[in-house]
Every structure is written in structure tokens, then in C-alpha cells.
Coordinates of C-alpha atoms in Angstrom, one line a residue:
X971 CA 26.8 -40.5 36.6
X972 CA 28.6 -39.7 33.6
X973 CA 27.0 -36.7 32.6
X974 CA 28.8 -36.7 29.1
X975 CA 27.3 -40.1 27.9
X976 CA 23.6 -39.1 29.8
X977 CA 23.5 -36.1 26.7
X978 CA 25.0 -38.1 23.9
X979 CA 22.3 -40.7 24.9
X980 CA 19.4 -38.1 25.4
X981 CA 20.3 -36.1 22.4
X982 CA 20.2 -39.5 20.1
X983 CA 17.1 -40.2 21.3
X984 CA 15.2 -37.0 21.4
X985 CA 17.0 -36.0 17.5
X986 CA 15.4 -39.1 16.3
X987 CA 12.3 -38.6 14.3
X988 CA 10.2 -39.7 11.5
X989 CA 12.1 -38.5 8.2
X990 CA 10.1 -38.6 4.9
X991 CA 12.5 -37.5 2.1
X992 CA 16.4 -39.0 1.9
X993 CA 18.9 -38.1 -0.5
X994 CA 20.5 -40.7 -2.8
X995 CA 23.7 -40.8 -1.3
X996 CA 24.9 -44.9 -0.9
X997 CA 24.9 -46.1 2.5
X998 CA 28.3 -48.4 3.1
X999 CA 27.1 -51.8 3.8
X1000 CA 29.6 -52.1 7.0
X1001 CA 28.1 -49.2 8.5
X1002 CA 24.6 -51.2 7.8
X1003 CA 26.2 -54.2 9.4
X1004 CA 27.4 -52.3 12.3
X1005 CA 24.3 -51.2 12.7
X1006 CA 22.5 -54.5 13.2
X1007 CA 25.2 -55.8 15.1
X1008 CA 24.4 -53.4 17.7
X1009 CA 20.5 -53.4 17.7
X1010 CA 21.1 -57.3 18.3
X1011 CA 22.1 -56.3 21.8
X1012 CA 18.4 -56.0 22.2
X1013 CA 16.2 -57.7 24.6
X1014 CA 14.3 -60.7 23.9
X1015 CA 12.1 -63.6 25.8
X1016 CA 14.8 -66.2 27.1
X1017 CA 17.2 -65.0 24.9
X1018 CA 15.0 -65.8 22.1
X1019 CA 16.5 -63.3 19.1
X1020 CA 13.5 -63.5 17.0
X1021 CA 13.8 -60.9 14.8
X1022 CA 15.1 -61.2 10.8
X1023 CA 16.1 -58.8 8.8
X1024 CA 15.8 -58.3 5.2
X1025 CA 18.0 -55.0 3.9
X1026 CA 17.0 -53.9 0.4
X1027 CA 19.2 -52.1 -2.4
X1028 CA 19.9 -51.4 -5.7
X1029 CA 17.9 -53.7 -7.8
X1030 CA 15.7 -55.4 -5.4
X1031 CA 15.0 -52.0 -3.6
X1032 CA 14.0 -50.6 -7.6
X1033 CA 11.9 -54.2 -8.2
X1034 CA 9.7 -53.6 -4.7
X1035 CA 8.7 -50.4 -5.3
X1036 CA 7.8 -50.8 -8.7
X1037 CA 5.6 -54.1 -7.5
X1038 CA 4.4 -52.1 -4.1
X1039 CA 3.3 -49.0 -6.0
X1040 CA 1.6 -50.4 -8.9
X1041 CA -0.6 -52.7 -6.1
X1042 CA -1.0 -48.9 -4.5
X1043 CA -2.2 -47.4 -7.3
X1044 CA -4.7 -50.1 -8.4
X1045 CA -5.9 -49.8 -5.1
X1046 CA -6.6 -46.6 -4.9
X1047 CA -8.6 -46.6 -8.4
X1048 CA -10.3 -50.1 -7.1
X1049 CA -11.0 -49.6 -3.2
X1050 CA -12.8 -53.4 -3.4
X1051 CA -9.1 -55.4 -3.7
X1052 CA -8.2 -53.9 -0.3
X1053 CA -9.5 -57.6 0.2
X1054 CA -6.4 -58.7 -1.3
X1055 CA -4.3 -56.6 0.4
X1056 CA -4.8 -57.2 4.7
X1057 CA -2.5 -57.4 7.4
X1058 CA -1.8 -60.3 9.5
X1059 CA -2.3 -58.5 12.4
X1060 CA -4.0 -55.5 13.3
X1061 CA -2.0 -52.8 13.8
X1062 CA -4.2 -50.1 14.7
X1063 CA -7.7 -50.0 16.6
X1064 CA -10.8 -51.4 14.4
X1065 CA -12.5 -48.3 16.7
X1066 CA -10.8 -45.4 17.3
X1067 CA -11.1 -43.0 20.4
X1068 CA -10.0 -40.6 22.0
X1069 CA -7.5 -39.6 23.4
X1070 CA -5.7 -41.8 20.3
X1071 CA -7.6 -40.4 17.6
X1072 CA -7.0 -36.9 18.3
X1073 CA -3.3 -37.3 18.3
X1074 CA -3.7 -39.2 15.5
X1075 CA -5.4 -36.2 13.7
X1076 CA -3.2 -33.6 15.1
X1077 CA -0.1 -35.3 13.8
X1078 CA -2.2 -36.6 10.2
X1079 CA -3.3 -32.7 9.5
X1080 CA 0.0 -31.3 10.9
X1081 CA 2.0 -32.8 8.1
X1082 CA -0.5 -32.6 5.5
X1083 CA -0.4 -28.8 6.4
X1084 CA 2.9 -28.7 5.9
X1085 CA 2.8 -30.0 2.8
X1086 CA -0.4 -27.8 1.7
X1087 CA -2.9 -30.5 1.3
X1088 CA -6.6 -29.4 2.7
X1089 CA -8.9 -31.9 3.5
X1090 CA -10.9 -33.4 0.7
X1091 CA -7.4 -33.2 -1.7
X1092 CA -7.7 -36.6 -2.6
X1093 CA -5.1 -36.8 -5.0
X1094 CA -2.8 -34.6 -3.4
X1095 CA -3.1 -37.6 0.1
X1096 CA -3.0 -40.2 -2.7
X1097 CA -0.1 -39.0 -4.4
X1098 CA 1.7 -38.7 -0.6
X1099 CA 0.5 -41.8 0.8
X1100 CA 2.9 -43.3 -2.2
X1101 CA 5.8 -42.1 -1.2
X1102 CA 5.7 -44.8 2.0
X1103 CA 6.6 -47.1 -1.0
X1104 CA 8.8 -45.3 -2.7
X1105 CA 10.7 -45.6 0.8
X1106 CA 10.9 -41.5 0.5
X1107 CA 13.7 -42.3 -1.9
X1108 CA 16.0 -43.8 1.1
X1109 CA 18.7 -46.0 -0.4
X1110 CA 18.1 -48.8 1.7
X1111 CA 14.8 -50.3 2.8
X1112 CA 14.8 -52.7 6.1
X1113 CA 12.1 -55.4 6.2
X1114 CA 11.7 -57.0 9.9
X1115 CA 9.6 -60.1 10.1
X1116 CA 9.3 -63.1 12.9
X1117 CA 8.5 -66.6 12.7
X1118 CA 4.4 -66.5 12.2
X1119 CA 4.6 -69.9 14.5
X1120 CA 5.8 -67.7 17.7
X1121 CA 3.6 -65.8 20.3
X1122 CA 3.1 -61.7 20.7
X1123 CA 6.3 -61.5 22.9
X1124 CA 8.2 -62.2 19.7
X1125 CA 6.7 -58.6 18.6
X1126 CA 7.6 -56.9 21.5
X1127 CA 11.1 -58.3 21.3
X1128 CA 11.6 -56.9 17.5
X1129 CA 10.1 -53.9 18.6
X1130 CA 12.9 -53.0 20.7
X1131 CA 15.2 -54.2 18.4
X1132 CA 14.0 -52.0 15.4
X1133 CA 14.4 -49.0 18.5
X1134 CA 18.2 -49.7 18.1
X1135 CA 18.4 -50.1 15.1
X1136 CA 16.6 -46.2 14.5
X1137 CA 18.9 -45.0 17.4
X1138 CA 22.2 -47.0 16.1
X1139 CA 21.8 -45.2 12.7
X1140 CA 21.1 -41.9 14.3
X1141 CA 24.1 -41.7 16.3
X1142 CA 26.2 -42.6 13.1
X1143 CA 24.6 -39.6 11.2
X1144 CA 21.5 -41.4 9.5
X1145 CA 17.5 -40.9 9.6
X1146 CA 15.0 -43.4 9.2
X1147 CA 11.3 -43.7 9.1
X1148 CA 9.6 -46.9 10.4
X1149 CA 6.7 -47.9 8.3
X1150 CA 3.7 -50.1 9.2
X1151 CA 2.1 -49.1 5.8
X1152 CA 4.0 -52.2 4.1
X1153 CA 2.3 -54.5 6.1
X1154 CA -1.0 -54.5 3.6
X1155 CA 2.0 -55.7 1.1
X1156 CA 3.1 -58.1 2.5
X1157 CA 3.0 -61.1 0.5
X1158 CA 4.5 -58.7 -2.2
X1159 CA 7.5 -57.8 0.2
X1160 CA 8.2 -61.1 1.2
X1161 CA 8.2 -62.7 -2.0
X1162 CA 10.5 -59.8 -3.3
X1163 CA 13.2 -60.8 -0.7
X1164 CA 13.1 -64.5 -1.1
X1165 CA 11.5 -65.1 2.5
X1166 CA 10.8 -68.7 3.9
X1167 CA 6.1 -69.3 4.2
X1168 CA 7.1 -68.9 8.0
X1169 CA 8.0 -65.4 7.9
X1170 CA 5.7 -63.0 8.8
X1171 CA 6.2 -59.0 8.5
X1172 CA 6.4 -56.4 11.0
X1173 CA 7.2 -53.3 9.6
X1174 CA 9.5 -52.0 6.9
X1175 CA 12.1 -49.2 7.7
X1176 CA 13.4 -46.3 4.9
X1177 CA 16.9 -45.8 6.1
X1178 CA 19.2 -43.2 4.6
X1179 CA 20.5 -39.6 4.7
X1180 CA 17.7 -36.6 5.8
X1181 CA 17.2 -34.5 3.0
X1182 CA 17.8 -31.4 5.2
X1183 CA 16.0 -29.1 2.9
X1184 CA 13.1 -30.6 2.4
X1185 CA 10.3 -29.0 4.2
X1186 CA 8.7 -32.5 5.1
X1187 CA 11.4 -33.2 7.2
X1188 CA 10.7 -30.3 9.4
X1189 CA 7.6 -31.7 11.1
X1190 CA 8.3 -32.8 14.3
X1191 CA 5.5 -34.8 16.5
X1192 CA 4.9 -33.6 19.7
X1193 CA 4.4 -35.8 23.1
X1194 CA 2.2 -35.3 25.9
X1195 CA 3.8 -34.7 29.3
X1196 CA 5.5 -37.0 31.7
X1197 CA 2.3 -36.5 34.2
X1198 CA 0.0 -37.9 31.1
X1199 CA 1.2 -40.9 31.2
X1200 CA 2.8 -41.9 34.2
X1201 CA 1.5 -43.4 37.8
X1202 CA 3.9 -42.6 40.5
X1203 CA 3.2 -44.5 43.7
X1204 CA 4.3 -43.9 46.7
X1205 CA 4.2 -44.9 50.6
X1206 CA 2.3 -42.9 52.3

């Protein structure tokens, strides 16, 4: 065992984390291509490759957040056109329970702490809940989507691609932040990047350089135990 690649592979892993403010600095486009190229090494269902990848700069990236966080904000004053704005797919529970909703609590009041928002702030949640579509002022945005035509597998197969994709950047001295909340947009998204009426959207990614001293970027979610979540079975 090659103790030497075990760390280099543990530490990109376990550095990786959710990062919610970037600094402007450019990201080359080769490193961005390197990137992908690597993250295409990904699994997939017979070799499938489903996943697509829209990457979003400069003017486009200015155009989609101006569309994104007007629709945002006229949401939030109008609650009723959440009609216009659904997912294609759920992404979270219609019910919640526990043990989910208590982590999902924990890690929803441990950043709003952070941040000093108490409960009830409604502008102050408002005002941070907009900065998912501001893509925490990453220089590049990443859009995944799938053919809407193929089955569930085709989810599971981008979702391990996206996984190298947030690990490939790491390990070359970017931060990302994965973000389901573009979803609701997603007709604005993917008529922003020019996308075929087969596409459908799986998440967007903000994809940049940390912002080292900002607080946000200090929160770091915590996981439950090995033992919580793992069967071991053995012969007797």
C-alpha cells in the first residue's frame, strides 16, 4: 500500500467542503478542461457517459444571475409563483423525519449562526438564500444536466461524476459548492446556456478560489460515525 498516495487521497477528500464566498480571481479554462477530463473517468451504466456540462463565465455567468435573482426576488415578495418555479424531480423528502431533519437543522442553524441570523430574520435568510445565485461570487458556474428521456441510473452516474469533478478541483487548489437550489430555475438556466428541450438539470456547481477570510467559509458539517451507518456482517 502506498501510504503516500492513501493521504494525498484522504486529505483531498476530507479538505473538501461546501464553500460559500470565492474571490474574483479568473480560473484558466485548461485547468477547467483538465478538470472534466478527469471526472469523465467516472462510472456510468454500460459505459453510458450521460452527464453534460455547461461551464459559465464572463457574460453568460453576469446574464444568469441577473435573470436567476430577479426570479428570486419576485419570489420571495410573491410566494404564489413558486408554481412557476418547480423541480423536475424531487430532490428532498415531501415529509421530513428524523434522523434527516435534525441534521438538516443542525447544519441549517449552524451556518445561520455563523452568520448571526436568529430565527424569524427573514430578510437577513432571504438576503443569504440569494447568494446560491449569485454563485457566492465564484467565477465560473457548472450546470450538469442528463437526457430527460433516460432512467434514475443516469443520476447516479452524474452524481459520481460531479464527486470528481469537486475532488479534481480540490487537489489543483480550488473550492466548490454544489447547489441543488438552481434546480427551481431551471428553465431559466437552460435557456441561458443554449441547452437542447431534452436536457434536464441536476445541479449547478460555484467553482472558484475560497475566500479564506471569509467567516462563511469556516463552517464545516459534521458526519455521524462509521457505526451509524454501516452493517458489518460476518460468519459466525
Amino acid at each position: 500500500m502506498d501510504q503516500t498516495l492513501v493521504h494525498a487521497v484522504d486529505q483531498t477528500i476530507n479538505s473538501r467542503h461546501s464553500v460559500r464566498a470565492f474571490l474574483d480571481t479568473p480560473v484558466d479554462q485548461d485547468i477547467l478542461k483538465d478538470i472534466l477530463a478527469v471526472a469523465s473517468r467516472a462510472p456510468s451504466g454500460t459505459n453510458t457517459q450521460p452527464w453534460k456540462v455547461y461551464v459559465v463565465t464572463g457574460k453568460k455567468r453576469a446574464e444568469l444571475i441577473q435573470r436567476t435573482c430577479q426570479a428570486q426576488m419576485e419570489l420571495y415578495q410573491n410566494p404564489a409563483l413558486a408554481e412557476q418555479y418547480k423541480e423536475t424531480f424531487s430532490y428532498y423528502p415531501e415529509q421530513w423525519f428524523s434522523p434527516y431533519i435534525d441534521r438538516r437543522r443542525e447544519n441549517g442553524w449552524g451556518l445561520y449562526g455563523l452568520l448571526n441570523i436568529q430565527k424569524g430574520e427573514k430578510e437577513k435568510m432571504a438576503r443569504q438564500q440569494l447568494r446560491n445565485f449569485q454563485l457566492f461570487d465564484a467565477p465560473v458556474g457548472l450546470f450538469f444536466t442528463v437526457h430527460r428521456d433516460l432512467g434514475m441510473g443516469s443520476k447516479m452516474d452524474i452524481s459520481m461524476m460531479i464527486q470528481n469533478v469537486m475532488l479534481a478541483a480540490k487537489a489543483r487548489g480550488l473550492d466548490t459548492c454544489p447547489q441543488a437550489a438552481w434546480n427551481h430555475f431551471h428553465r431559466i438556466v437552460l435557456d441561458v446556456v443554449g441547452a437542447p428541450e431534452h436536457d434536464e438539470l441536476v445541479c449547478g456547481m460555484a467553482l472558484g478560489y475560497a475566500d479564506s477570510d471569509d467567516i462563511v467559509n469556516s463552517f464545516i458539517t459534521p458526519r455521524v460515525p462509521v457505526e451509524d451507518f454501516a452493517v458489518f456482517l460476518e460468519d459466525e
